[in-house]
Short mmCIF file of C-alpha atoms in Angstrom, two decimals:
data_model
loop_
_atom_site.label_atom_id
_atom_site.label_comp_id
_atom_site.label_asym_id
_atom_site.label_seq_id
_atom_site.Cartn_x
_atom_site.Cartn_y
_atom_site.Cartn_z
CA MET A 1 -4.66 -20.95 24.70
CA THR A 2 -3.28 -21.00 21.18
CA ASP A 3 0.14 -19.63 20.30
CA LEU A 4 -0.03 -15.99 21.38
CA ALA A 5 1.86 -14.80 18.32
CA PHE A 6 -0.92 -16.03 16.06
CA LEU A 7 -3.83 -14.44 17.87
CA SER A 8 -5.82 -12.01 15.79
CA ILE A 9 -6.45 -8.52 17.19
CA THR A 10 -10.06 -9.56 17.75
CA GLU A 11 -9.06 -12.61 19.79
CA ALA A 12 -6.35 -10.83 21.76
CA ALA A 13 -8.61 -7.87 22.54
CA ARG A 14 -11.29 -10.22 23.91
CA LEU A 15 -8.76 -12.05 26.10
CA ILE A 16 -7.28 -8.78 27.36
CA ALA A 17 -10.71 -7.32 28.11
CA THR A 18 -11.63 -10.41 30.15
CA ARG A 19 -8.27 -10.35 32.01
CA GLN A 20 -7.27 -13.71 30.52
CA LEU A 21 -4.28 -12.23 28.73
CA SER A 22 -1.80 -9.62 29.85
CA PRO A 23 -0.51 -7.03 27.34
CA VAL A 24 2.92 -7.60 28.90
CA GLU A 25 2.74 -11.33 28.18
CA LEU A 26 1.50 -10.72 24.64
CA THR A 27 4.20 -8.13 23.93
CA GLU A 28 6.92 -10.44 25.25
CA ALA A 29 5.63 -13.24 23.00
CA TYR A 30 6.05 -11.06 19.92
CA LEU A 31 9.42 -9.64 20.98
CA THR A 32 10.74 -13.14 21.64
CA ARG A 33 9.56 -14.34 18.25
CA ILE A 34 10.95 -11.31 16.43
CA GLU A 35 14.32 -11.67 18.13
CA ALA A 36 14.44 -15.39 17.29
CA LEU A 37 13.25 -15.27 13.70
CA ASP A 38 13.37 -11.87 12.06
CA HIS A 39 16.96 -12.37 10.96
CA LEU A 40 15.41 -14.79 8.46
CA LEU A 41 12.95 -12.26 7.09
CA ASP A 42 14.31 -8.73 7.69
CA SER A 43 10.82 -7.39 8.26
CA PHE A 44 11.88 -4.88 10.94
CA VAL A 45 14.43 -2.11 10.46
CA THR A 46 14.00 -0.72 13.98
CA LEU A 47 12.79 -2.63 17.01
CA THR A 48 11.44 -0.51 19.89
CA ALA A 49 11.52 -3.28 22.49
CA GLU A 50 12.00 -1.17 25.61
CA ARG A 51 9.31 1.28 24.60
CA ALA A 52 6.98 -1.64 23.84
CA ARG A 53 7.60 -3.16 27.27
CA ALA A 54 6.88 0.17 28.93
CA GLU A 55 3.71 0.73 26.91
CA ALA A 56 2.52 -2.80 27.61
CA LYS A 57 3.12 -2.38 31.33
CA ALA A 58 1.22 0.92 31.36
CA ALA A 59 -1.63 -0.62 29.36
CA GLU A 60 -1.83 -3.52 31.75
CA ALA A 61 -2.09 -1.20 34.75
CA THR A 62 -4.85 0.86 33.15
CA ILE A 63 -6.80 -2.15 31.97
CA MET A 64 -6.61 -3.80 35.37
CA ALA A 65 -7.85 -0.58 36.99
CA SER A 66 -10.59 0.48 34.61
CA GLY A 67 -10.74 -1.77 31.55
CA PRO A 68 -9.54 -1.18 28.00
CA ILE A 69 -10.10 2.17 26.31
CA SER A 70 -10.21 0.62 22.83
CA ARG A 71 -9.86 -2.77 21.15
CA MET A 72 -6.24 -1.90 20.41
CA HIS A 73 -5.47 -1.21 24.08
CA GLY A 74 -2.48 -3.33 24.99
CA ILE A 75 -2.21 -4.78 21.48
CA PRO A 76 1.22 -4.67 19.79
CA TYR A 77 1.56 -3.22 16.30
CA CYS A 78 4.25 -1.97 13.96
CA LEU A 79 4.53 0.73 11.30
CA LYS A 80 6.00 0.94 7.82
CA ASP A 81 9.17 2.99 8.18
CA ILE A 82 7.67 5.97 6.37
CA TYR A 83 5.32 6.78 9.27
CA GLU A 84 6.99 9.46 11.34
CA THR A 85 7.47 8.54 14.98
CA ALA A 86 8.63 11.11 17.51
CA GLY A 87 12.03 10.19 18.89
CA ILE A 88 12.27 7.04 16.75
CA ARG A 89 14.32 6.93 13.56
CA THR A 90 12.20 7.05 10.39
CA THR A 91 14.26 6.25 7.32
CA ALA A 92 12.04 5.26 4.38
CA MET A 93 14.95 2.81 3.84
CA SER A 94 16.91 5.70 2.29
CA LYS A 95 20.51 6.63 2.95
CA LEU A 96 19.25 10.21 2.78
CA LEU A 97 17.23 9.67 5.97
CA ALA A 98 19.63 7.36 7.82
CA ASP A 99 19.71 9.69 10.83
CA ASN A 100 16.22 11.15 10.54
CA VAL A 101 14.53 11.27 13.93
CA PRO A 102 11.18 13.08 13.73
CA THR A 103 10.00 15.28 16.57
CA ARG A 104 6.31 14.61 16.00
CA ASP A 105 4.22 11.51 15.43
CA SER A 106 2.26 10.98 12.25
CA PHE A 107 -1.52 11.36 12.55
CA CYS A 108 -2.06 7.59 12.55
CA GLN A 109 0.61 6.99 15.18
CA GLU A 110 -1.01 9.64 17.39
CA LYS A 111 -4.30 7.77 17.05
CA LEU A 112 -2.76 4.40 17.87
CA VAL A 113 -0.97 5.80 20.91
CA ALA A 114 -4.22 7.37 22.10
CA ALA A 115 -5.93 4.00 21.63
CA GLY A 116 -3.39 2.35 23.92
CA GLY A 117 -1.50 0.36 21.29
CA VAL A 118 2.01 -0.99 21.88
CA LEU A 119 4.56 -0.03 19.23
CA LEU A 120 6.97 -2.90 18.48
CA GLY A 121 8.99 -1.12 15.81
CA LYS A 122 9.30 0.01 12.21
CA ASN A 123 8.99 -2.19 9.14
CA ALA A 124 11.07 -2.51 6.00
CA THR A 125 9.73 -0.87 2.86
CA TRP A 126 10.94 -0.17 -0.63
CA GLU A 127 12.97 3.03 -0.75
CA PHE A 128 10.58 5.96 -0.25
CA ALA A 129 7.79 3.39 -0.78
CA HIS A 130 8.54 3.31 -4.51
CA GLY A 131 11.78 1.78 -5.76
CA GLY A 132 12.53 -1.86 -5.15
CA PRO A 133 13.35 -4.48 -4.21
CA SER A 134 16.82 -3.04 -3.68
CA TRP A 135 20.07 -4.29 -2.19
CA ASP A 136 21.91 -0.95 -2.43
CA ILE A 137 19.89 1.04 0.13
CA LEU A 138 19.94 1.40 3.90
CA PHE A 139 18.58 -2.07 4.78
CA PRO A 140 18.07 -5.36 2.94
CA PRO A 141 14.63 -6.15 1.51
CA ALA A 142 12.14 -8.16 3.53
CA ARG A 143 11.47 -11.77 2.58
CA ASN A 144 8.23 -13.72 2.19
CA PRO A 145 7.48 -15.89 5.24
CA TRP A 146 5.76 -18.56 3.13
CA ASN A 147 9.08 -19.13 1.36
CA ARG A 148 12.11 -16.99 2.12
CA ALA A 149 13.33 -17.25 -1.45
CA TYR A 150 10.20 -15.42 -2.55
CA SER A 151 9.27 -11.75 -2.58
CA PRO A 152 6.73 -10.21 -0.22
CA ALA A 153 6.09 -7.66 -3.01
CA GLY A 154 6.19 -3.96 -2.20
CA SER A 155 6.30 -1.46 -0.98
CA SER A 156 4.74 -2.32 2.42
CA SER A 157 6.82 -5.47 2.30
CA GLY A 158 8.11 -5.65 5.87
CA SER A 159 4.65 -4.81 7.18
CA ALA A 160 2.96 -7.72 5.41
CA THR A 161 5.82 -10.07 6.23
CA ALA A 162 5.62 -9.20 9.93
CA VAL A 163 1.90 -9.91 10.18
CA ALA A 164 2.05 -13.15 8.20
CA ALA A 165 5.05 -14.38 10.21
CA GLY A 166 3.35 -13.78 13.54
CA PHE A 167 5.61 -10.90 14.56
CA ALA A 168 2.68 -8.52 15.10
CA PRO A 169 -1.09 -8.71 14.64
CA ALA A 170 -1.36 -5.23 13.16
CA THR A 171 0.60 -2.80 11.04
CA LEU A 172 0.09 0.22 8.87
CA GLY A 173 1.32 0.58 5.31
CA SER A 174 0.80 2.94 2.41
CA ASP A 175 -0.64 2.37 -1.05
CA THR A 176 0.04 4.58 -4.07
CA GLY A 177 -0.43 1.98 -6.80
CA GLY A 178 -0.95 -1.20 -4.80
CA SER A 179 1.63 -1.06 -2.01
CA ILE A 180 -0.71 -2.31 0.72
CA ARG A 181 -2.68 -4.77 -1.39
CA GLY A 182 0.30 -6.25 -3.27
CA PRO A 183 2.25 -7.24 -0.15
CA ALA A 184 -0.96 -8.39 1.58
CA ALA A 185 -1.62 -10.60 -1.45
CA ALA A 186 1.93 -11.94 -1.61
CA CYS A 187 1.96 -12.77 2.11
CA GLY A 188 -1.58 -14.17 2.33
CA ILE A 189 -2.97 -11.58 4.73
CA SER A 190 -5.61 -8.84 4.52
CA GLY A 191 -4.80 -5.28 3.52
CA LEU A 192 -7.07 -2.31 2.90
CA LYS A 193 -6.41 0.74 0.80
CA PRO A 194 -9.11 3.00 2.24
CA THR A 195 -11.02 5.59 0.25
CA TYR A 196 -8.77 8.54 -0.61
CA GLY A 197 -9.11 11.07 2.18
CA LEU A 198 -10.52 8.75 4.83
CA VAL A 199 -7.18 8.22 6.61
CA SER A 200 -4.80 11.14 7.02
CA ARG A 201 -1.33 10.98 5.43
CA ARG A 202 0.02 13.70 7.73
CA GLY A 203 3.45 12.57 8.85
CA VAL A 204 3.68 9.80 6.25
CA ILE A 205 6.70 10.43 4.01
CA PRO A 206 5.13 10.95 0.57
CA ASN A 207 5.49 8.83 -2.53
CA CYS A 208 3.08 10.63 -4.87
CA PHE A 209 0.68 12.84 -2.96
CA SER A 210 -2.20 12.76 -5.45
CA HIS A 211 -2.44 8.97 -5.16
CA ASP A 212 -1.00 8.17 -1.69
CA HIS A 213 -3.24 6.35 0.77
CA ALA A 214 -2.44 5.28 4.34
CA GLY A 215 -4.08 2.07 5.53
CA PRO A 216 -3.93 -1.08 7.64
CA LEU A 217 -2.69 -4.65 7.16
CA ALA A 218 -3.69 -7.52 9.45
CA TRP A 219 -4.49 -11.22 9.40
CA THR A 220 -8.24 -10.72 8.88
CA SER A 221 -10.68 -8.15 7.55
CA GLU A 222 -12.26 -8.07 11.00
CA ASP A 223 -8.95 -6.85 12.38
CA LEU A 224 -8.71 -4.23 9.62
CA ALA A 225 -12.09 -2.89 10.76
CA ILE A 226 -10.71 -2.42 14.28
CA LEU A 227 -7.71 -0.54 12.94
CA MET A 228 -9.82 1.58 10.58
CA GLN A 229 -12.00 2.66 13.49
CA ILE A 230 -8.92 4.11 15.16
CA ILE A 231 -7.06 5.70 12.26
CA SER A 232 -9.95 7.11 10.17
CA GLY A 233 -11.17 10.65 10.50
CA HIS A 234 -10.76 14.19 9.28
CA ASP A 235 -7.38 15.86 9.65
CA PRO A 236 -7.14 19.53 8.61
CA GLU A 237 -3.38 19.09 8.28
CA ASP A 238 -3.78 16.72 5.33
CA PRO A 239 -5.16 18.76 2.38
CA GLY A 240 -6.60 15.57 0.92
CA SER A 241 -8.43 14.60 4.09
CA ALA A 242 -12.19 14.29 3.76
CA ASN A 243 -14.50 15.72 6.40
CA VAL A 244 -17.00 12.86 6.43
CA PRO A 245 -18.58 10.82 9.23
CA VAL A 246 -16.63 7.69 10.21
CA PRO A 247 -18.90 4.64 10.18
CA ASP A 248 -18.83 1.85 12.73
CA PHE A 249 -16.68 -0.54 10.71
CA THR A 250 -16.90 -3.45 13.11
CA ALA A 251 -20.69 -3.20 13.41
CA ALA A 252 -20.86 -3.42 9.62
CA LEU A 253 -19.39 -6.93 9.72
CA THR A 254 -22.72 -8.70 9.88
CA GLY A 255 -21.60 -11.78 7.99
CA ASP A 256 -24.58 -11.26 5.70
CA VAL A 257 -23.74 -10.53 2.08
CA LYS A 258 -26.93 -11.87 0.56
CA GLY A 259 -28.01 -9.64 -2.33
CA ILE A 260 -24.60 -8.05 -2.84
CA VAL A 261 -23.98 -7.38 -6.54
CA ILE A 262 -20.42 -8.17 -7.65
CA GLY A 263 -19.02 -6.66 -10.83
CA VAL A 264 -16.19 -8.38 -12.66
CA PRO A 265 -14.10 -6.29 -15.10
CA VAL A 266 -14.10 -8.96 -17.75
CA SER A 267 -12.12 -7.04 -20.37
CA TRP A 268 -9.22 -6.61 -17.94
CA LEU A 269 -9.16 -10.33 -17.20
CA GLU A 270 -9.73 -11.57 -20.74
CA GLU A 271 -8.03 -8.97 -22.93
CA ASP A 272 -5.86 -6.43 -21.08
CA ASP A 273 -3.89 -8.66 -18.71
CA PRO A 274 -5.26 -12.21 -18.45
CA PRO A 275 -4.16 -13.91 -15.22
CA LYS A 276 -2.46 -17.29 -15.32
CA PRO A 277 -4.90 -20.24 -15.38
CA ALA A 278 -4.32 -21.22 -11.74
CA THR A 279 -4.85 -17.64 -10.59
CA LYS A 280 -8.02 -17.39 -12.67
CA ALA A 281 -9.23 -20.70 -11.24
CA GLY A 282 -8.66 -19.42 -7.70
CA PHE A 283 -10.62 -16.27 -8.54
CA ASP A 284 -13.48 -18.23 -10.10
CA ALA A 285 -13.64 -20.44 -7.01
CA ALA A 286 -13.91 -17.33 -4.82
CA LEU A 287 -16.81 -16.06 -6.94
CA GLU A 288 -18.52 -19.41 -6.43
CA VAL A 289 -18.21 -18.94 -2.66
CA PHE A 290 -19.96 -15.58 -2.99
CA ARG A 291 -22.71 -17.06 -5.17
CA GLY A 292 -23.21 -19.60 -2.40
CA LEU A 293 -23.53 -16.74 0.09
CA GLY A 294 -26.34 -15.21 -1.97
CA CYS A 295 -24.41 -12.69 -4.08
CA SER A 296 -24.90 -12.15 -7.79
CA VAL A 297 -22.08 -11.70 -10.28
CA ARG A 298 -22.21 -9.62 -13.44
CA PRO A 299 -19.64 -8.31 -15.93
CA VAL A 300 -18.72 -4.63 -15.86
CA LYS A 301 -16.82 -2.59 -18.41
CA LEU A 302 -14.10 -0.26 -17.17
CA PRO A 303 -11.64 1.76 -19.30
CA PRO A 304 -8.57 -0.18 -20.46
CA LEU A 305 -6.12 -1.03 -17.70
CA ARG A 306 -3.25 0.69 -19.48
CA GLN A 307 -5.00 4.07 -19.34
CA PHE A 308 -5.02 3.95 -15.55
CA ASP A 309 -1.32 3.09 -15.49
CA ASP A 310 -0.38 5.77 -17.99
CA ALA A 311 -2.21 8.52 -16.10
CA LYS A 312 -1.05 7.46 -12.64
CA LYS A 313 2.59 6.82 -13.52
CA THR A 314 2.98 10.04 -15.50
CA ILE A 315 1.60 11.98 -12.54
CA ALA A 316 3.67 9.95 -10.09
CA VAL A 317 7.01 10.39 -11.83
CA ALA A 318 6.50 14.17 -11.95
CA GLU A 319 5.40 14.42 -8.29
CA LEU A 320 8.21 12.13 -7.11
CA PHE A 321 10.80 14.20 -8.95
CA THR A 322 9.42 17.37 -7.40
CA ILE A 323 9.71 15.86 -3.91
CA HIS A 324 13.28 14.65 -4.46
CA ALA A 325 14.55 17.25 -6.97
CA LYS A 326 17.11 18.85 -4.70
CA ASP A 327 18.77 15.53 -3.86
CA LEU A 328 18.55 14.20 -7.42
CA ARG A 329 20.38 17.29 -8.66
CA SER A 330 23.01 17.43 -5.94
CA ARG A 331 23.66 13.87 -4.75
CA PRO A 332 21.96 11.30 -7.01
CA GLU A 333 24.35 8.60 -5.76
CA MET A 334 22.48 8.59 -2.43
CA PHE A 335 19.46 6.94 -4.05
CA GLY A 336 19.19 3.24 -4.75
CA ALA A 337 19.47 2.50 -8.46
CA SER A 338 15.90 1.22 -8.69
CA LEU A 339 14.30 4.32 -7.19
CA ARG A 340 16.59 6.71 -9.06
CA TYR A 341 15.65 5.11 -12.39
CA ARG A 342 11.97 5.31 -11.54
CA ILE A 343 11.88 9.00 -10.63
CA ILE A 344 14.70 10.86 -12.34
CA ALA A 345 12.87 11.21 -15.66
CA GLY A 346 10.11 13.07 -13.85
CA GLY A 347 12.18 16.22 -14.19
CA LEU A 348 11.65 16.08 -17.93
CA VAL A 349 7.85 15.90 -17.77
CA ARG A 350 6.42 19.23 -18.87
CA ALA A 351 3.60 21.01 -17.04
CA GLU A 352 1.25 20.45 -19.97
CA GLU A 353 1.92 16.72 -19.85
CA TYR A 354 1.37 16.53 -16.11
CA ILE A 355 -1.90 18.48 -16.39
CA ASN A 356 -3.14 16.33 -19.25
CA ALA A 357 -2.41 13.26 -17.15
CA MET A 358 -4.40 14.82 -14.31
CA ARG A 359 -7.27 15.51 -16.70
CA MET A 360 -7.14 11.90 -17.84
CA ARG A 361 -7.17 10.82 -14.20
CA THR A 362 -10.37 12.82 -13.70
CA ASP A 363 -12.00 11.12 -16.69
CA LEU A 364 -10.95 7.69 -15.43
CA ALA A 365 -12.14 8.38 -11.91
CA ARG A 366 -15.53 9.46 -13.26
CA ALA A 367 -15.75 6.31 -15.37
CA MET A 368 -14.86 4.23 -12.32
CA GLN A 369 -17.59 5.83 -10.21
CA GLY A 370 -20.08 5.35 -13.04
CA VAL A 371 -19.45 1.62 -12.99
CA MET A 372 -19.38 1.45 -9.20
CA GLU A 373 -22.88 2.94 -9.06
CA THR A 374 -24.20 -0.16 -10.83
CA VAL A 375 -22.75 -2.72 -8.39
CA ASP A 376 -21.89 -2.99 -4.71
CA VAL A 377 -18.32 -4.16 -5.23
CA VAL A 378 -15.93 -5.03 -8.04
CA MET A 379 -13.80 -8.15 -7.71
CA LEU A 380 -10.68 -9.42 -9.45
CA PRO A 381 -7.40 -11.01 -8.41
CA THR A 382 -5.09 -8.60 -6.57
CA SER A 383 -2.04 -9.98 -8.36
CA GLU A 384 -0.34 -13.20 -9.38
CA PRO A 385 1.15 -15.19 -6.48
CA ALA A 386 4.55 -13.94 -5.32
CA GLY A 387 7.60 -14.61 -7.45
CA LYS A 388 11.22 -15.08 -6.42
CA LEU A 389 12.93 -12.29 -4.49
CA GLU A 390 15.43 -11.09 -7.05
CA PRO A 391 16.36 -7.83 -8.76
CA VAL A 392 13.62 -6.58 -11.06
CA PRO A 393 14.41 -4.37 -14.06
CA PRO A 394 13.31 -0.91 -12.89
CA SER A 395 11.81 -0.30 -16.32
CA SER A 396 9.12 -2.85 -15.47
CA LEU A 397 7.38 -0.14 -13.45
CA PHE A 398 6.61 1.64 -16.69
CA THR A 399 5.86 -1.38 -18.86
CA ARG A 400 3.71 -3.70 -16.76
CA SER A 401 0.08 -3.12 -15.91
CA SER A 402 -1.49 -3.60 -12.51
CA PHE A 403 -4.88 -4.65 -11.19
CA THR A 404 -4.45 -2.41 -8.15
CA THR A 405 -3.58 0.99 -9.63
CA PRO A 406 -7.07 1.76 -11.05
CA PHE A 407 -8.45 2.05 -7.52
CA ASN A 408 -5.75 4.57 -6.59
CA VAL A 409 -6.73 6.57 -9.65
CA GLY A 410 -10.40 6.39 -8.68
CA GLY A 411 -9.72 6.78 -4.97
CA ASN A 412 -12.03 3.84 -4.23
CA PRO A 413 -11.58 1.55 -1.23
CA ALA A 414 -9.91 -1.73 -2.21
CA LEU A 415 -9.18 -4.74 -0.04
CA SER A 416 -6.98 -7.76 -0.66
CA VAL A 417 -7.75 -11.06 1.06
CA CYS A 418 -6.21 -14.51 0.74
CA CYS A 419 -8.21 -16.87 -1.49
CA GLY A 420 -6.18 -20.07 -1.40
CA PHE A 421 -2.73 -21.34 -2.18
CA ALA A 422 -0.86 -22.24 -5.36
CA GLU A 423 0.81 -25.62 -5.85
CA ASN A 424 4.08 -24.12 -4.63
CA GLY A 425 2.43 -22.96 -1.41
CA MET A 426 2.30 -19.26 -2.21
CA PRO A 427 -0.99 -17.46 -1.53
CA PHE A 428 -3.62 -16.52 -4.10
CA SER A 429 -5.36 -13.19 -3.59
CA LEU A 430 -8.76 -11.67 -4.14
CA GLN A 431 -9.28 -7.93 -4.50
CA ILE A 432 -12.58 -6.38 -3.44
CA ALA A 433 -13.12 -2.73 -4.43
CA GLY A 434 -16.10 -0.62 -3.46
CA GLN A 435 -17.86 2.67 -3.81
CA LEU A 436 -16.22 5.83 -2.48
CA PHE A 437 -16.47 6.04 1.33
CA ASP A 438 -18.18 2.66 1.48
CA ASP A 439 -15.15 0.97 3.01
CA ALA A 440 -17.52 -0.70 5.47
CA THR A 441 -19.17 -2.76 2.72
CA VAL A 442 -15.79 -3.77 1.34
CA LEU A 443 -14.74 -4.99 4.78
CA ARG A 444 -18.08 -6.74 5.30
CA VAL A 445 -17.66 -8.65 2.06
CA GLY A 446 -14.05 -9.56 2.86
CA ASP A 447 -14.96 -10.67 6.37
CA ALA A 448 -17.82 -12.85 5.12
CA TYR A 449 -15.49 -14.52 2.62
CA GLU A 450 -12.79 -15.17 5.21
CA LYS A 451 -15.32 -16.74 7.57
CA ALA A 452 -16.78 -18.92 4.81
CA THR A 453 -13.41 -20.33 3.73
CA PRO A 454 -10.56 -22.18 5.50
CA TRP A 455 -7.67 -19.95 4.39
CA ARG A 456 -7.31 -18.08 7.72
CA ASN A 457 -6.41 -21.36 9.44
CA GLN A 458 -3.12 -21.76 7.60
CA ARG A 459 0.06 -19.97 8.73
CA PRO A 460 3.59 -19.98 7.35
CA PHE A 461 6.04 -22.15 9.24
CA LEU A 462 9.34 -20.70 10.41
CA ALA A 463 11.74 -22.93 12.30
CA VAL A 464 13.86 -21.33 14.99
CA THR A 465 16.74 -23.56 13.90
CA GLU A 466 16.84 -22.07 10.40
CA THR A 467 19.72 -19.80 9.52
CA ALA A 468 19.63 -16.71 7.34
CA MET B 1 8.78 15.98 -29.04
CA THR B 2 8.98 12.80 -31.11
CA ASN B 3 7.98 9.37 -29.87
CA THR B 4 11.62 8.34 -29.55
CA PRO B 5 13.55 11.39 -28.39
CA SER B 6 17.19 11.47 -29.34
CA HIS B 7 20.12 11.39 -26.93
CA ASP B 8 20.75 15.07 -27.53
CA GLU B 9 17.13 16.04 -27.00
CA ILE B 10 17.08 14.26 -23.66
CA VAL B 11 20.37 15.83 -22.58
CA LEU B 12 18.91 19.26 -23.37
CA LEU B 13 15.75 18.52 -21.37
CA ALA B 14 17.85 17.23 -18.48
CA ARG B 15 19.90 20.42 -18.42
CA GLN B 16 16.69 22.47 -18.41
CA ALA B 17 15.57 20.41 -15.41
CA GLY B 18 18.79 21.22 -13.59
CA LEU B 19 20.19 17.71 -13.97
CA ASP B 20 23.89 17.77 -14.73
CA LEU B 21 24.47 14.04 -14.45
CA PRO B 22 27.59 11.89 -14.74
CA PRO B 23 27.57 9.52 -17.76
CA GLU B 24 26.42 6.44 -15.83
CA TYR B 25 23.33 8.26 -14.56
CA LEU B 26 22.73 9.98 -17.87
CA SER B 27 22.32 6.65 -19.66
CA GLU B 28 19.90 5.62 -16.93
CA LEU B 29 17.91 8.81 -17.44
CA ILE B 30 17.80 8.35 -21.20
CA GLU B 31 16.36 4.84 -20.91
CA ALA B 32 13.92 5.87 -18.19
CA TYR B 33 12.72 8.92 -20.08
CA ARG B 34 12.03 6.91 -23.21
CA ASN B 35 9.74 4.70 -21.11
CA VAL B 36 8.03 7.72 -19.60
CA ARG B 37 7.70 9.30 -23.04
CA ARG B 38 5.81 6.25 -24.32
CA MET B 39 3.26 6.68 -21.52
CA ILE B 40 2.91 10.42 -22.10
CA ASP B 41 2.37 9.89 -25.81
CA ARG B 42 -0.63 7.69 -25.05
CA ILE B 43 -2.34 10.38 -22.95
CA PRO B 44 -5.01 12.30 -24.90
CA THR B 45 -4.29 15.93 -25.76
CA GLY B 46 -6.15 18.63 -27.66
CA ARG B 47 -8.90 18.98 -25.10
CA PRO B 48 -11.49 21.78 -25.38
CA ARG B 49 -10.52 25.20 -24.03
CA GLY B 50 -13.29 25.00 -21.45
CA ASP B 51 -12.29 21.59 -20.22
CA GLU B 52 -12.44 21.38 -16.46
CA PRO B 53 -9.08 22.21 -14.94
CA ALA B 54 -7.11 19.25 -13.70
CA HIS B 55 -6.61 20.85 -10.32
CA VAL B 56 -9.59 22.36 -8.57
CA PHE B 57 -8.93 24.61 -5.61
CA VAL B 58 -11.31 23.69 -2.80
CA PRO B 59 -11.26 26.48 -0.19
CA ALA B 60 -13.11 24.32 2.36
CA THR B 61 -9.96 22.21 2.61
CA PHE B 62 -8.22 25.10 4.29
CA MET B 63 -10.94 26.14 6.71
CA PRO B 64 -10.04 25.79 10.38
CA SER B 65 -11.11 22.52 11.98
CA GLY B 66 -14.69 22.42 13.16
CA GLU B 67 -16.05 25.04 10.75
#
């Protein structure tokens, strides 16, 4: 058997179902690895080892008696520390929530518990999933397992780090402008921002409620499909939740993408924010793989990238201020400098300006759906490969554009997968966005790409002898 | 509001927002707001009176589960 810590959910579930692997053994493998190596990466802020051992033991007993109840039964996972967990501290990395112990699980955590998953702990994030990286908040920022001097991006940074490092096969993050896809890209794993409304945000500490999405990160798109099957579904307690049928995500992974039409937003890549030559070359090589699989590629024209950023960030700064107004007025020193800078000006945004930004968002979302009707998926790089982990001027939030934010504005499903490695060893990333509520096609395309390329065979190396 | 609001204009807006900040945070706010202002100034205005509202109330959202 291969190293247990590097089993995918798919592989581990098969071994557990056939009694070749014990959930207790698998859980111990992850706990041992986390305890030996996470001091190098700071991907966990809370480890729930005793709970995990108890859940694994219970799962093992049930599986031995009557078989697994889901493909996550007996499988360890972790959660970004903005997912509320009953009886377990949930901090959002903020000094304001240092002692916050929720009394109820988030919707997604309830689903994972019901599926028989084994909670290993809570992952590092940027403060309130928005400001970072920061060194003046409750915990240090996570580091990139491909090179500890590099950033895992944010804000689901600890989540992506944990999966890439072999600390857990599954985790949940959140994505308001790219916070699942960016860290997935930086850490060379797979991350899905589902269609807005497909996964409930109930019990997920908000960033900006009009653009927040909850979603999974894992080593492969196939594993994301397993997680999506468990966490998707209508929740009347989330006003944004959609009451739509949940497809069979795993059954959709046929491996066949022949005939798929891929749109490439050429103006974004050539005029608005051209990627670096190596990143563009990696993207072009990925398109060639899809042509070889029988897909066609055509240019599409979307509104300028900056318009998406202007609308989303104007809305976000106003919503964030509203959420944190009381604390910003009474104890602003409790926020990290990065987050405070990024939200405090939201108090000065007038209602007319917020509403005009919302109107612009509606126009942009319509334009996005108009283009999406002409293709099956849109592809582009998720981001540049990760840079060094170092303080970033907080003003950059307002001045730099992003390839991920447009799909938050549109609400479309968007997946990031690894598409190779740069000369310095850091992963390249491919973003695959789809039509609203067609997350299954997005996962099918990502899965076909991962199975047609060698990138899932390469893992970061962490030596136990290294010191922090 | 002008494209580059003055220090005093921003202080006034901050007071109206209930932000009575110490000097070190006030300078932070002034820089941040100027960045936000640049984004706001790029957002189209002057839309028709009958333009669809930005927020649409969807009663079905609040129906009990299963209905």
